[in-house]
mmCIF file of C-alpha atoms and ligand atoms in Angstrom:
data_model
loop_
_atom_site.group_PDB
_atom_site.id
_atom_site.type_symbol
_atom_site.label_atom_id
_atom_site.label_comp_id
_atom_site.label_asym_id
_atom_site.label_seq_id
_atom_site.Cartn_x
_atom_site.Cartn_y
_atom_site.Cartn_z
ATOM 1 C CA MET S 1 -21.803 187.128 -84.439
ATOM 2 C CA LEU S 2 -24.805 186.074 -86.476
ATOM 3 C CA SER S 3 -27.969 185.160 -84.665
ATOM 4 C CA LEU S 4 -29.334 181.663 -84.934
ATOM 5 C CA LYS S 5 -32.738 181.275 -86.542
ATOM 6 C CA THR S 6 -35.262 178.860 -85.199
ATOM 7 C CA PRO S 7 -36.474 176.276 -87.726
ATOM 8 C CA HIS S 8 -39.842 178.036 -87.688
ATOM 9 C CA GLN S 9 -38.281 181.403 -88.630
ATOM 10 C CA LEU S 10 -36.317 179.689 -91.357
ATOM 11 C CA LEU S 11 -39.501 178.201 -92.840
ATOM 12 C CA GLU S 12 -41.085 181.657 -92.784
ATOM 13 C CA SER S 13 -38.101 183.218 -94.507
ATOM 14 C CA PHE S 14 -38.197 180.459 -97.109
ATOM 15 C CA ARG S 15 -41.910 180.951 -97.738
ATOM 16 C CA ALA S 16 -41.506 184.730 -98.002
ATOM 17 C CA ARG S 17 -38.809 184.280 -100.666
ATOM 18 C CA PHE S 18 -39.955 181.192 -102.570
ATOM 19 C CA GLY S 19 -43.705 181.023 -101.786
ATOM 20 C CA SER S 20 -43.829 177.416 -100.632
ATOM 21 C CA ALA S 21 -43.264 175.075 -97.698
ATOM 22 C CA ALA S 22 -39.806 173.547 -97.231
ATOM 23 C CA SER S 23 -37.781 170.879 -95.471
ATOM 24 C CA ILE S 24 -34.892 171.805 -93.180
ATOM 25 C CA TYR S 25 -31.389 170.384 -92.846
ATOM 26 C CA ARG S 26 -28.406 171.525 -90.871
ATOM 27 C CA ALA S 27 -24.678 170.748 -90.682
ATOM 28 C CA PRO S 28 -22.262 171.788 -87.909
ATOM 29 C CA GLY S 29 -18.924 173.569 -87.942
ATOM 30 C CA ARG S 30 -15.988 171.969 -86.154
ATOM 31 C CA VAL S 31 -13.069 172.506 -83.862
ATOM 32 C CA ASN S 32 -9.983 170.317 -84.111
ATOM 33 C CA LEU S 33 -8.516 169.221 -80.793
ATOM 34 C CA ILE S 34 -5.224 168.003 -82.236
ATOM 35 C CA GLY S 35 -3.849 166.750 -85.580
ATOM 36 C CA GLU S 36 -3.369 169.905 -87.641
ATOM 37 C CA HIS S 37 -2.257 169.849 -91.292
ATOM 38 C CA THR S 38 -2.096 166.079 -91.094
ATOM 39 C CA ASP S 39 -5.262 165.233 -93.058
ATOM 40 C CA TYR S 40 -3.797 165.883 -96.523
ATOM 41 C CA ASN S 41 -0.736 163.843 -95.502
ATOM 42 C CA ASP S 42 -2.880 160.711 -95.014
ATOM 43 C CA GLY S 43 -2.515 161.184 -91.246
ATOM 44 C CA PHE S 44 -4.704 161.369 -88.143
ATOM 45 C CA VAL S 45 -6.994 164.090 -86.802
ATOM 46 C CA LEU S 46 -9.157 164.478 -83.680
ATOM 47 C CA PRO S 47 -11.937 167.021 -84.324
ATOM 48 C CA ALA S 48 -15.359 167.557 -82.718
ATOM 49 C CA ALA S 49 -18.474 169.008 -84.339
ATOM 50 C CA ILE S 50 -19.655 172.152 -82.521
ATOM 51 C CA ALA S 51 -23.088 173.603 -81.817
ATOM 52 C CA PHE S 52 -22.809 176.244 -84.553
ATOM 53 C CA TYR S 53 -24.547 175.391 -87.780
ATOM 54 C CA CYS S 54 -25.266 176.077 -91.394
ATOM 55 C CA TRP S 55 -28.998 175.609 -91.999
ATOM 56 C CA ALA S 56 -30.565 174.875 -95.392
ATOM 57 C CA ALA S 57 -34.301 175.082 -96.091
ATOM 58 C CA ALA S 58 -35.173 173.469 -99.408
ATOM 59 C CA ALA S 59 -37.997 172.509 -101.744
ATOM 60 C CA PRO S 60 -37.745 170.755 -105.123
ATOM 61 C CA ARG S 61 -38.174 172.473 -108.521
ATOM 62 C CA ARG S 62 -39.341 170.784 -111.693
ATOM 63 C CA ASP S 63 -37.273 172.807 -114.168
ATOM 64 C CA GLY S 64 -33.762 171.511 -113.359
ATOM 65 C CA LYS S 65 -32.700 174.840 -111.891
ATOM 66 C CA LEU S 66 -31.033 175.609 -108.591
ATOM 67 C CA VAL S 67 -32.027 178.879 -106.975
ATOM 68 C CA ILE S 68 -29.976 179.499 -103.858
ATOM 69 C CA HIS S 69 -30.385 182.393 -101.463
ATOM 70 C CA SER S 70 -27.778 183.178 -98.815
ATOM 71 C CA GLU S 71 -29.149 185.059 -95.853
ATOM 72 C CA ASN S 72 -25.644 185.879 -94.619
ATOM 73 C CA PHE S 73 -24.665 187.488 -97.942
ATOM 74 C CA ASP S 74 -28.204 188.667 -98.726
ATOM 75 C CA GLU S 75 -27.866 187.483 -102.295
ATOM 76 C CA THR S 76 -29.563 184.972 -104.604
ATOM 77 C CA VAL S 77 -27.960 183.009 -107.435
ATOM 78 C CA GLN S 78 -29.561 180.841 -110.068
ATOM 79 C CA ALA S 79 -27.947 178.065 -112.111
ATOM 80 C CA ASP S 80 -28.910 175.172 -114.390
ATOM 81 C CA LEU S 81 -28.020 171.740 -113.068
ATOM 82 C CA ASP S 82 -26.898 170.826 -116.598
ATOM 83 C CA SER S 83 -24.363 173.636 -116.893
ATOM 84 C CA LEU S 84 -22.827 174.299 -113.498
ATOM 85 C CA SER S 85 -19.676 176.384 -113.401
ATOM 86 C CA PRO S 86 -18.002 178.522 -110.716
ATOM 87 C CA PHE S 87 -19.532 181.946 -110.215
ATOM 88 C CA GLY S 88 -16.528 184.299 -110.069
ATOM 89 C CA LYS S 89 -13.563 183.858 -107.789
ATOM 90 C CA LYS S 90 -14.213 183.208 -104.078
ATOM 91 C CA HIS S 91 -17.967 183.717 -104.430
ATOM 92 C CA TRP S 92 -20.027 182.126 -101.613
ATOM 93 C CA SER S 93 -22.262 180.315 -104.106
ATOM 94 C CA ASN S 94 -19.376 178.194 -105.387
ATOM 95 C CA TYR S 95 -19.647 176.028 -102.269
ATOM 96 C CA PRO S 96 -23.292 174.970 -102.706
ATOM 97 C CA LEU S 97 -23.069 174.928 -106.519
ATOM 98 C CA GLY S 98 -19.866 172.866 -106.297
ATOM 99 C CA VAL S 99 -21.689 170.286 -104.198
ATOM 100 C CA ALA S 100 -24.423 169.945 -106.837
ATOM 101 C CA TRP S 101 -21.676 169.593 -109.456
ATOM 102 C CA ALA S 102 -19.813 166.901 -107.467
ATOM 103 C CA LEU S 103 -23.021 164.934 -106.799
ATOM 104 C CA ARG S 104 -23.857 165.024 -110.514
ATOM 105 C CA GLN S 105 -20.304 163.974 -111.400
ATOM 106 C CA ALA S 106 -20.839 160.975 -109.116
ATOM 107 C CA GLY S 107 -23.942 160.080 -111.151
ATOM 108 C CA LYS S 108 -26.570 161.205 -108.636
ATOM 109 C CA PRO S 109 -29.788 162.122 -110.491
ATOM 110 C CA LEU S 110 -30.592 165.420 -108.747
ATOM 111 C CA PHE S 111 -33.796 167.430 -109.049
ATOM 112 C CA GLY S 112 -33.674 171.186 -109.206
ATOM 113 C CA ALA S 113 -34.310 172.974 -105.901
ATOM 114 C CA ASN S 114 -34.937 176.257 -104.170
ATOM 115 C CA ILE S 115 -32.558 176.527 -101.218
ATOM 116 C CA TYR S 116 -32.361 179.143 -98.480
ATOM 117 C CA ILE S 117 -29.067 179.046 -96.560
ATOM 118 C CA ALA S 118 -28.423 180.697 -93.192
ATOM 119 C CA GLY S 119 -25.719 180.046 -90.644
ATOM 120 C CA ASP S 120 -24.242 181.157 -87.342
ATOM 121 C CA ILE S 121 -20.710 179.751 -87.750
ATOM 122 C CA PRO S 122 -18.348 182.747 -87.661
ATOM 123 C CA PHE S 123 -16.815 183.276 -91.123
ATOM 124 C CA GLY S 124 -13.073 183.177 -91.601
ATOM 125 C CA ALA S 125 -12.529 181.951 -88.041
ATOM 126 C CA GLY S 126 -11.232 178.504 -88.939
ATOM 127 C CA LEU S 127 -14.390 176.762 -87.708
ATOM 128 C CA SER S 128 -15.295 175.302 -91.108
ATOM 129 C CA SER S 129 -18.246 177.371 -92.123
ATOM 130 C CA SER S 130 -17.557 176.357 -95.745
ATOM 131 C CA ALA S 131 -17.637 172.624 -95.050
ATOM 132 C CA ALA S 132 -20.906 173.132 -93.161
ATOM 133 C CA VAL S 133 -22.443 174.938 -96.163
ATOM 134 C CA GLU S 134 -21.323 172.082 -98.400
ATOM 135 C CA VAL S 135 -22.673 169.331 -96.165
ATOM 136 C CA ALA S 136 -25.998 171.087 -95.440
ATOM 137 C CA THR S 137 -26.487 171.676 -99.179
ATOM 138 C CA ALA S 138 -25.626 168.067 -99.992
ATOM 139 C CA PHE S 139 -28.162 166.792 -97.449
ATOM 140 C CA ALA S 140 -30.805 169.123 -98.875
ATOM 141 C CA LEU S 141 -30.146 168.232 -102.526
ATOM 142 C CA LEU S 142 -30.052 164.486 -101.937
ATOM 143 C CA SER S 143 -33.131 164.412 -99.747
ATOM 144 C CA GLN S 144 -35.106 166.637 -102.126
ATOM 145 C CA SER S 145 -34.171 164.243 -104.945
ATOM 146 C CA GLY S 146 -35.242 161.179 -102.935
ATOM 147 C CA LEU S 147 -31.657 159.900 -102.652
ATOM 148 C CA THR S 148 -29.533 158.699 -99.748
ATOM 149 C CA ILE S 149 -25.796 158.018 -99.642
ATOM 150 C CA ASP S 150 -23.267 156.923 -97.103
ATOM 151 C CA ARG S 151 -21.986 159.798 -94.933
ATOM 152 C CA SER S 152 -18.332 159.078 -95.681
ATOM 153 C CA GLU S 153 -18.988 159.144 -99.429
ATOM 154 C CA LEU S 154 -20.910 162.380 -98.931
ATOM 155 C CA ALA S 155 -17.944 163.926 -97.096
ATOM 156 C CA GLN S 156 -15.639 162.899 -99.945
ATOM 157 C CA LEU S 157 -17.941 164.453 -102.547
ATOM 158 C CA CYS S 158 -18.075 167.704 -100.572
ATOM 159 C CA GLN S 159 -14.264 167.693 -100.409
ATOM 160 C CA LYS S 160 -14.164 167.114 -104.182
ATOM 161 C CA ALA S 161 -16.456 170.123 -104.637
ATOM 162 C CA GLU S 162 -14.078 172.287 -102.632
ATOM 163 C CA ASN S 163 -10.943 170.918 -104.324
ATOM 164 C CA GLU S 164 -12.124 170.943 -107.921
ATOM 165 C CA PHE S 165 -14.964 173.467 -108.150
ATOM 166 C CA VAL S 166 -14.007 176.071 -105.545
ATOM 167 C CA GLY S 167 -10.272 175.489 -106.098
ATOM 168 C CA ALA S 168 -9.103 175.062 -102.468
ATOM 169 C CA ARG S 169 -6.918 171.974 -101.952
ATOM 170 C CA VAL S 170 -8.319 171.147 -98.491
ATOM 171 C CA GLY S 171 -8.117 167.730 -96.831
ATOM 172 C CA ILE S 172 -11.074 165.591 -95.688
ATOM 173 C CA MET S 173 -11.244 166.548 -91.992
ATOM 174 C CA ASP S 174 -13.837 169.333 -92.035
ATOM 175 C CA GLN S 175 -16.420 167.668 -94.269
ATOM 176 C CA PHE S 176 -15.944 164.353 -92.485
ATOM 177 C CA ILE S 177 -16.575 165.645 -88.976
ATOM 178 C CA SER S 178 -19.533 167.733 -90.167
ATOM 179 C CA CYS S 179 -21.063 164.458 -91.415
ATOM 180 C CA HIS S 180 -19.934 162.184 -88.567
ATOM 181 C CA GLY S 181 -19.940 164.352 -85.416
ATOM 182 C CA HIS S 182 -21.237 162.714 -82.261
ATOM 183 C CA ALA S 183 -22.405 164.562 -79.128
ATOM 184 C CA SER S 184 -19.849 164.561 -76.264
ATOM 185 C CA HIS S 185 -17.189 162.903 -78.431
ATOM 186 C CA VAL S 186 -14.162 163.764 -80.508
ATOM 187 C CA LEU S 187 -13.589 161.720 -83.658
ATOM 188 C CA LEU S 188 -10.340 159.909 -84.315
ATOM 189 C CA LEU S 189 -10.100 159.749 -88.106
ATOM 190 C CA ASP S 190 -7.507 157.936 -90.152
ATOM 191 C CA CYS S 191 -7.486 160.189 -93.201
ATOM 192 C CA ARG S 192 -6.075 157.437 -95.431
ATOM 193 C CA SER S 193 -8.526 154.598 -94.786
ATOM 194 C CA LEU S 194 -11.321 156.837 -93.425
ATOM 195 C CA GLU S 195 -11.650 154.390 -90.525
ATOM 196 C CA HIS S 196 -12.917 156.316 -87.544
ATOM 197 C CA GLN S 197 -13.746 155.934 -83.886
ATOM 198 C CA TRP S 198 -15.511 158.251 -81.466
ATOM 199 C CA VAL S 199 -13.639 158.999 -78.258
ATOM 200 C CA LYS S 200 -15.623 160.302 -75.297
ATOM 201 C CA ILE S 201 -14.597 163.644 -73.858
ATOM 202 C CA PRO S 202 -14.111 163.015 -70.113
ATOM 203 C CA GLU S 203 -16.893 164.323 -67.851
ATOM 204 C CA GLY S 204 -16.348 167.743 -66.334
ATOM 205 C CA LEU S 205 -14.514 169.262 -69.309
ATOM 206 C CA GLN S 206 -15.676 171.854 -71.830
ATOM 207 C CA LEU S 207 -14.415 172.986 -75.189
ATOM 208 C CA VAL S 208 -13.737 176.718 -75.149
ATOM 209 C CA ILE S 209 -12.977 178.322 -78.498
ATOM 210 C CA CYS S 210 -11.254 181.710 -78.479
ATOM 211 C CA ASN S 211 -11.567 183.741 -81.673
ATOM 212 C CA THR S 212 -8.609 186.110 -82.218
ATOM 213 C CA MET S 213 -10.830 188.052 -84.683
ATOM 214 C CA VAL S 214 -7.980 188.248 -87.191
ATOM 215 C CA LYS S 215 -7.661 186.470 -90.510
ATOM 216 C CA HIS S 216 -4.411 187.149 -92.292
ATOM 217 C CA GLU S 217 -4.522 187.357 -96.057
ATOM 218 C CA LEU S 218 -1.876 184.664 -96.466
ATOM 219 C CA ALA S 219 -4.152 181.868 -95.327
ATOM 220 C CA SER S 220 -5.189 180.264 -98.626
ATOM 221 C CA SER S 221 -1.972 180.754 -100.614
ATOM 222 C CA GLU S 222 0.172 179.556 -97.714
ATOM 223 C CA TYR S 223 -2.122 176.564 -97.194
ATOM 224 C CA ASN S 224 -1.505 175.389 -100.743
ATOM 225 C CA ALA S 225 2.225 176.150 -100.349
ATOM 226 C CA ARG S 226 2.395 173.907 -97.243
ATOM 227 C CA ARG S 227 0.748 171.083 -99.149
ATOM 228 C CA SER S 228 3.301 171.395 -101.943
ATOM 229 C CA GLU S 229 6.157 171.436 -99.427
ATOM 230 C CA CYS S 230 4.886 168.191 -97.899
ATOM 231 C CA GLU S 231 4.640 166.644 -101.362
ATOM 232 C CA GLU S 232 8.189 167.776 -102.070
ATOM 233 C CA GLY S 233 9.307 166.134 -98.797
ATOM 234 C CA VAL S 234 7.684 162.862 -99.874
ATOM 235 C CA ARG S 235 9.377 163.023 -103.305
ATOM 236 C CA LEU S 236 12.812 163.567 -101.741
ATOM 237 C CA LEU S 237 12.333 160.897 -99.081
ATOM 238 C CA GLN S 238 11.143 158.388 -101.696
ATOM 239 C CA ARG S 239 14.734 158.243 -102.992
ATOM 240 C CA ALA S 240 15.697 156.502 -99.756
ATOM 241 C CA PHE S 241 12.325 154.907 -99.010
ATOM 242 C CA PRO S 242 10.601 154.086 -102.315
ATOM 243 C CA GLU S 243 7.717 152.388 -100.505
ATOM 244 C CA ILE S 244 6.362 155.581 -98.894
ATOM 245 C CA HIS S 245 3.288 157.292 -100.357
ATOM 246 C CA ALA S 246 2.760 160.112 -97.873
ATOM 247 C CA LEU S 247 4.380 161.606 -94.759
ATOM 248 C CA ARG S 248 2.119 159.281 -92.789
ATOM 249 C CA ASP S 249 4.448 156.455 -93.831
ATOM 250 C CA VAL S 250 7.656 158.085 -92.534
ATOM 251 C CA THR S 251 8.993 157.686 -88.984
ATOM 252 C CA LEU S 252 10.831 160.421 -87.127
ATOM 253 C CA SER S 253 14.044 158.404 -87.121
ATOM 254 C CA GLN S 254 13.843 157.878 -90.906
ATOM 255 C CA LEU S 255 13.383 161.614 -91.328
ATOM 256 C CA GLN S 256 16.283 162.434 -89.022
ATOM 257 C CA GLU S 257 18.525 159.920 -90.762
ATOM 258 C CA HIS S 258 17.955 161.771 -94.044
ATOM 259 C CA ARG S 259 18.053 165.296 -92.706
ATOM 260 C CA GLU S 260 20.984 166.194 -94.987
ATOM 261 C CA SER S 261 19.081 165.306 -98.136
ATOM 262 C CA LEU S 262 16.255 167.767 -97.414
ATOM 263 C CA PRO S 263 16.261 171.577 -97.576
ATOM 264 C CA PRO S 264 15.856 172.839 -93.957
ATOM 265 C CA LYS S 265 12.377 174.241 -94.569
ATOM 266 C CA ILE S 266 11.118 170.964 -96.050
ATOM 267 C CA PHE S 267 12.689 169.057 -93.150
ATOM 268 C CA SER S 268 10.799 171.226 -90.645
ATOM 269 C CA ARG S 269 7.474 170.838 -92.469
ATOM 270 C CA CYS S 270 7.916 167.050 -92.501
ATOM 271 C CA ARG S 271 8.906 167.018 -88.827
ATOM 272 C CA HIS S 272 5.703 168.833 -87.896
ATOM 273 C CA VAL S 273 3.495 166.335 -89.717
ATOM 274 C CA ILE S 274 5.302 163.259 -88.411
ATOM 275 C CA THR S 275 5.388 164.410 -84.780
ATOM 276 C CA GLU S 276 1.807 165.696 -84.957
ATOM 277 C CA ASN S 277 0.528 162.262 -86.028
ATOM 278 C CA GLU S 278 2.227 160.781 -82.967
ATOM 279 C CA ARG S 279 0.671 163.451 -80.744
ATOM 280 C CA VAL S 280 -2.809 162.563 -82.002
ATOM 281 C CA LYS S 281 -2.310 158.926 -81.054
ATOM 282 C CA SER S 282 -0.962 159.913 -77.615
ATOM 283 C CA ALA S 283 -3.890 162.299 -77.054
ATOM 284 C CA VAL S 284 -6.364 159.502 -77.803
ATOM 285 C CA GLU S 285 -4.592 157.261 -75.287
ATOM 286 C CA ALA S 286 -4.711 160.068 -72.710
ATOM 287 C CA PHE S 287 -8.464 160.501 -73.275
ATOM 288 C CA ARG S 288 -9.125 156.786 -73.052
ATOM 289 C CA HIS S 289 -7.215 156.424 -69.803
ATOM 290 C CA GLY S 290 -8.547 159.652 -68.327
ATOM 291 C CA ASN S 291 -4.935 160.837 -68.099
ATOM 292 C CA LEU S 292 -5.688 164.532 -68.546
ATOM 293 C CA THR S 293 -2.306 165.792 -67.377
ATOM 294 C CA ALA S 294 -0.788 164.221 -70.509
ATOM 295 C CA LEU S 295 -2.898 166.503 -72.730
ATOM 296 C CA ALA S 296 -1.332 169.828 -71.744
ATOM 297 C CA PRO S 297 2.148 169.071 -73.142
ATOM 298 C CA LEU S 298 0.670 167.424 -76.251
ATOM 299 C CA MET S 299 -1.451 170.468 -77.091
ATOM 300 C CA ARG S 300 1.378 172.855 -76.247
ATOM 301 C CA ASP S 301 3.860 170.904 -78.389
ATOM 302 C CA SER S 302 1.336 170.868 -81.226
ATOM 303 C CA HIS S 303 1.048 174.646 -81.032
ATOM 304 C CA CYS S 304 4.822 175.150 -80.923
ATOM 305 C CA SER S 305 5.336 172.784 -83.845
ATOM 306 C CA LEU S 306 2.720 174.660 -85.905
ATOM 307 C CA ARG S 307 4.379 177.949 -84.941
ATOM 308 C CA ASP S 308 8.026 176.990 -85.452
ATOM 309 C CA ASP S 309 8.181 174.037 -87.870
ATOM 310 C CA TYR S 310 5.067 174.558 -89.939
ATOM 311 C CA GLU S 311 4.948 178.369 -89.625
ATOM 312 C CA VAL S 312 1.175 178.753 -89.761
ATOM 313 C CA SER S 313 0.584 180.543 -86.449
ATOM 314 C CA CYS S 314 0.622 184.320 -85.951
ATOM 315 C CA ARG S 315 1.174 186.725 -83.088
ATOM 316 C CA GLU S 316 -2.488 186.876 -82.087
ATOM 317 C CA LEU S 317 -2.800 183.074 -81.859
ATOM 318 C CA ASP S 318 0.430 182.844 -79.860
ATOM 319 C CA VAL S 319 -0.761 185.557 -77.454
ATOM 320 C CA MET S 320 -4.116 183.811 -76.983
ATOM 321 C CA VAL S 321 -2.409 180.492 -76.188
ATOM 322 C CA GLU S 322 0.092 182.113 -73.799
ATOM 323 C CA ILE S 323 -2.716 183.829 -71.895
ATOM 324 C CA ALA S 324 -4.728 180.596 -71.652
ATOM 325 C CA ALA S 325 -1.694 178.654 -70.399
ATOM 326 C CA VAL S 326 -1.645 180.493 -67.053
ATOM 327 C CA GLN S 327 -5.381 180.282 -66.320
ATOM 328 C CA PRO S 328 -6.714 178.018 -63.554
ATOM 329 C CA GLY S 329 -8.657 175.021 -64.858
ATOM 330 C CA LEU S 330 -6.923 174.828 -68.235
ATOM 331 C CA ILE S 331 -6.207 171.285 -69.415
ATOM 332 C CA GLY S 332 -4.666 172.244 -72.774
ATOM 333 C CA ALA S 333 -4.613 175.030 -75.401
ATOM 334 C CA ARG S 334 -3.446 175.384 -78.988
ATOM 335 C CA MET S 335 -4.306 177.062 -82.275
ATOM 336 C CA THR S 336 -6.893 175.141 -84.297
ATOM 337 C CA GLY S 337 -7.656 174.912 -88.017
ATOM 338 C CA GLY S 338 -5.543 176.098 -90.931
ATOM 339 C CA GLY S 339 -3.883 178.989 -89.033
ATOM 340 C CA PHE S 340 -2.857 182.601 -89.858
ATOM 341 C CA GLY S 341 -5.557 183.809 -87.480
ATOM 342 C CA GLY S 342 -8.869 182.291 -86.503
ATOM 343 C CA CYS S 343 -9.288 180.447 -83.223
ATOM 344 C CA THR S 344 -7.580 178.585 -80.441
ATOM 345 C CA VAL S 345 -9.105 175.486 -78.862
ATOM 346 C CA ASN S 346 -8.992 175.098 -75.100
ATOM 347 C CA LEU S 347 -10.000 172.158 -72.947
ATOM 348 C CA VAL S 348 -11.135 173.640 -69.655
ATOM 349 C CA GLU S 349 -12.560 172.214 -66.424
ATOM 350 C CA SER S 350 -16.280 173.025 -66.435
ATOM 351 C CA ALA S 351 -16.198 174.817 -63.085
ATOM 352 C CA ALA S 352 -13.481 177.174 -64.349
ATOM 353 C CA VAL S 353 -15.045 178.054 -67.717
ATOM 354 C CA SER S 354 -16.669 181.378 -66.891
ATOM 355 C CA ASN S 355 -13.591 182.810 -65.137
ATOM 356 C CA PHE S 356 -11.374 181.409 -67.865
ATOM 357 C CA SER S 357 -13.452 183.056 -70.583
ATOM 358 C CA ARG S 358 -13.536 186.420 -68.832
ATOM 359 C CA ASN S 359 -9.831 186.454 -67.956
ATOM 360 C CA VAL S 360 -8.703 185.408 -71.415
ATOM 361 C CA ALA S 361 -10.923 188.008 -73.087
ATOM 362 C CA GLU S 362 -9.649 190.807 -70.838
ATOM 363 C CA ALA S 363 -5.980 189.902 -71.133
ATOM 364 C CA TYR S 364 -6.206 189.441 -74.924
ATOM 365 C CA SER S 365 -7.892 192.832 -75.355
ATOM 366 C CA SER S 366 -5.307 194.586 -73.274
ATOM 367 C CA LYS S 367 -2.398 192.944 -75.118
ATOM 368 C CA THR S 368 -3.689 193.320 -78.661
ATOM 369 C CA GLY S 369 -6.341 196.051 -78.596
ATOM 370 C CA LEU S 370 -8.751 193.549 -80.176
ATOM 371 C CA SER S 371 -12.042 192.302 -78.711
ATOM 372 C CA PRO S 372 -12.063 188.509 -78.939
ATOM 373 C CA GLU S 373 -15.149 186.328 -79.112
ATOM 374 C CA ILE S 374 -15.220 183.300 -76.818
ATOM 375 C CA TYR S 375 -17.503 180.375 -77.628
ATOM 376 C CA VAL S 376 -18.277 177.556 -75.202
ATOM 377 C CA SER S 377 -19.656 174.665 -77.199
ATOM 378 C CA PRO S 378 -20.523 171.067 -76.467
ATOM 379 C CA ALA S 379 -19.193 168.485 -78.906
ATOM 380 C CA SER S 380 -22.247 167.924 -81.100
ATOM 381 C CA ASP S 381 -23.914 165.584 -83.551
ATOM 382 C CA GLY S 382 -23.192 165.699 -87.265
ATOM 383 C CA ALA S 383 -25.484 166.818 -90.083
ATOM 384 C CA GLU S 384 -29.158 165.945 -89.900
ATOM 385 C CA GLN S 385 -32.581 166.536 -91.326
ATOM 386 C CA ILE S 386 -34.474 168.717 -88.870
ATOM 387 C CA PHE S 387 -37.863 168.832 -90.539
ATOM 388 C CA LEU S 388 -39.318 167.041 -93.559
ATOM 389 C CA ASN S 389 -42.116 168.682 -95.486
ATOM 390 C CA GLU S 390 -44.295 165.805 -96.593
ATOM 391 C CA SER S 391 -46.834 167.765 -98.597
ATOM 392 C CA LYS S 392 -46.656 167.441 -102.372
ATOM 393 C CA PRO S 393 -44.329 169.940 -104.091
ATOM 394 C CA GLU S 394 -46.284 173.043 -105.136
ATOM 395 C CA GLU S 395 -46.511 173.845 -108.855
HETATM 396 C C1 LIG Q 401 -8.349 173.508 -93.045
HETATM 397 C C2 LIG Q 401 -8.629 172.410 -94.059
HETATM 398 C C3 LIG Q 401 -8.506 171.016 -93.426
HETATM 399 C C4 LIG Q 401 -7.187 170.861 -92.662
HETATM 400 C C5 LIG Q 401 -6.950 172.063 -91.744
HETATM 401 C C6 LIG Q 401 -5.599 172.031 -91.100
HETATM 402 O O1 LIG Q 401 -9.370 173.489 -92.080
HETATM 403 O O2 LIG Q 401 -9.930 172.547 -94.591
HETATM 404 O O3 LIG Q 401 -8.649 170.024 -94.406
HETATM 405 O O4 LIG Q 401 -6.125 170.679 -93.547
HETATM 406 O O5 LIG Q 401 -7.081 173.299 -92.430
HETATM 407 O O6 LIG Q 401 -5.494 170.945 -90.242
#
């Protein structure tokens, strides 16, 4: 795992590279407790921001250029704000450049900037390191240009950057929680209206994230395929229910009534989304009433639905969840994020966390031959400015 820099070290690295003082911003990664593959179906999600961050140190430039250095990739790119275009396929710089592009498309008069990006969110682990890069960059660019915007609008612009500039058809969850995270809380988000409420995580529980350390190649192509299958489901169901716009609008009984008119695979995809939305609402009720025993079956059913109906799990995720299920102190476990590898999320009684982490790591290694990483993270606040350099920009 990457080591976290202190703000002071980050300022020194910035000065060594760009020769000036800087301001510092940071945006967190996230873990999703329940509500997977529901965001792009106008549904409900329940993520928390985690204490792993993308940091951006930035200072303005007067020549309309963006010069962005990634510490993680040890590479610098330069671009003109007036002619932004993607930099090769899957290049890291497309995330920050895409954010500048989306902000400009929305009419924000940005200054040029030098930006130094560094992060400790594990890459490819399904903890939204890309959304954190986007949100940290957006905070830096706006602040350095003397602009402020609403956090929800900012999340939408970062999503637009990823959809249209990077070319990944992701939903709004990751950018939204990176902007709106709140310490000790999960966020119930209605991905259609963007109405949201924070729900307190009951005292005495911790979020334990278990990284399988695998990322199967299928992830991005299968993600887009799942989206298309959901859209196909909506098109077919609209014949019977012309008023529906998304799977969010369909009930389980409506789906079951029209089972015959859907190919089996499309039926299963729709069933996952519809039942998962219900599970999110039940999980929120369980949290609010402190009814923790209700969470275990909800998280387990979510995992099974993702494995069997949505087909986005993999052997390593299933093994990790099975191992967690028999550990003392576990409240609930499931895969989290897009799937095909990455992490599981576990709600664990605080007193049991260290044994849980050790046992899961040992059992997973012996079953798979892989060494997992286990992260214990508090639910954390969303993106913020950490330090503002108030001296005049240097020439
Ligand atoms: C990825 C996407 C999100 C969401 C999840 C699955 O993290 O970025 O928008 O669709 O997968 O729930």
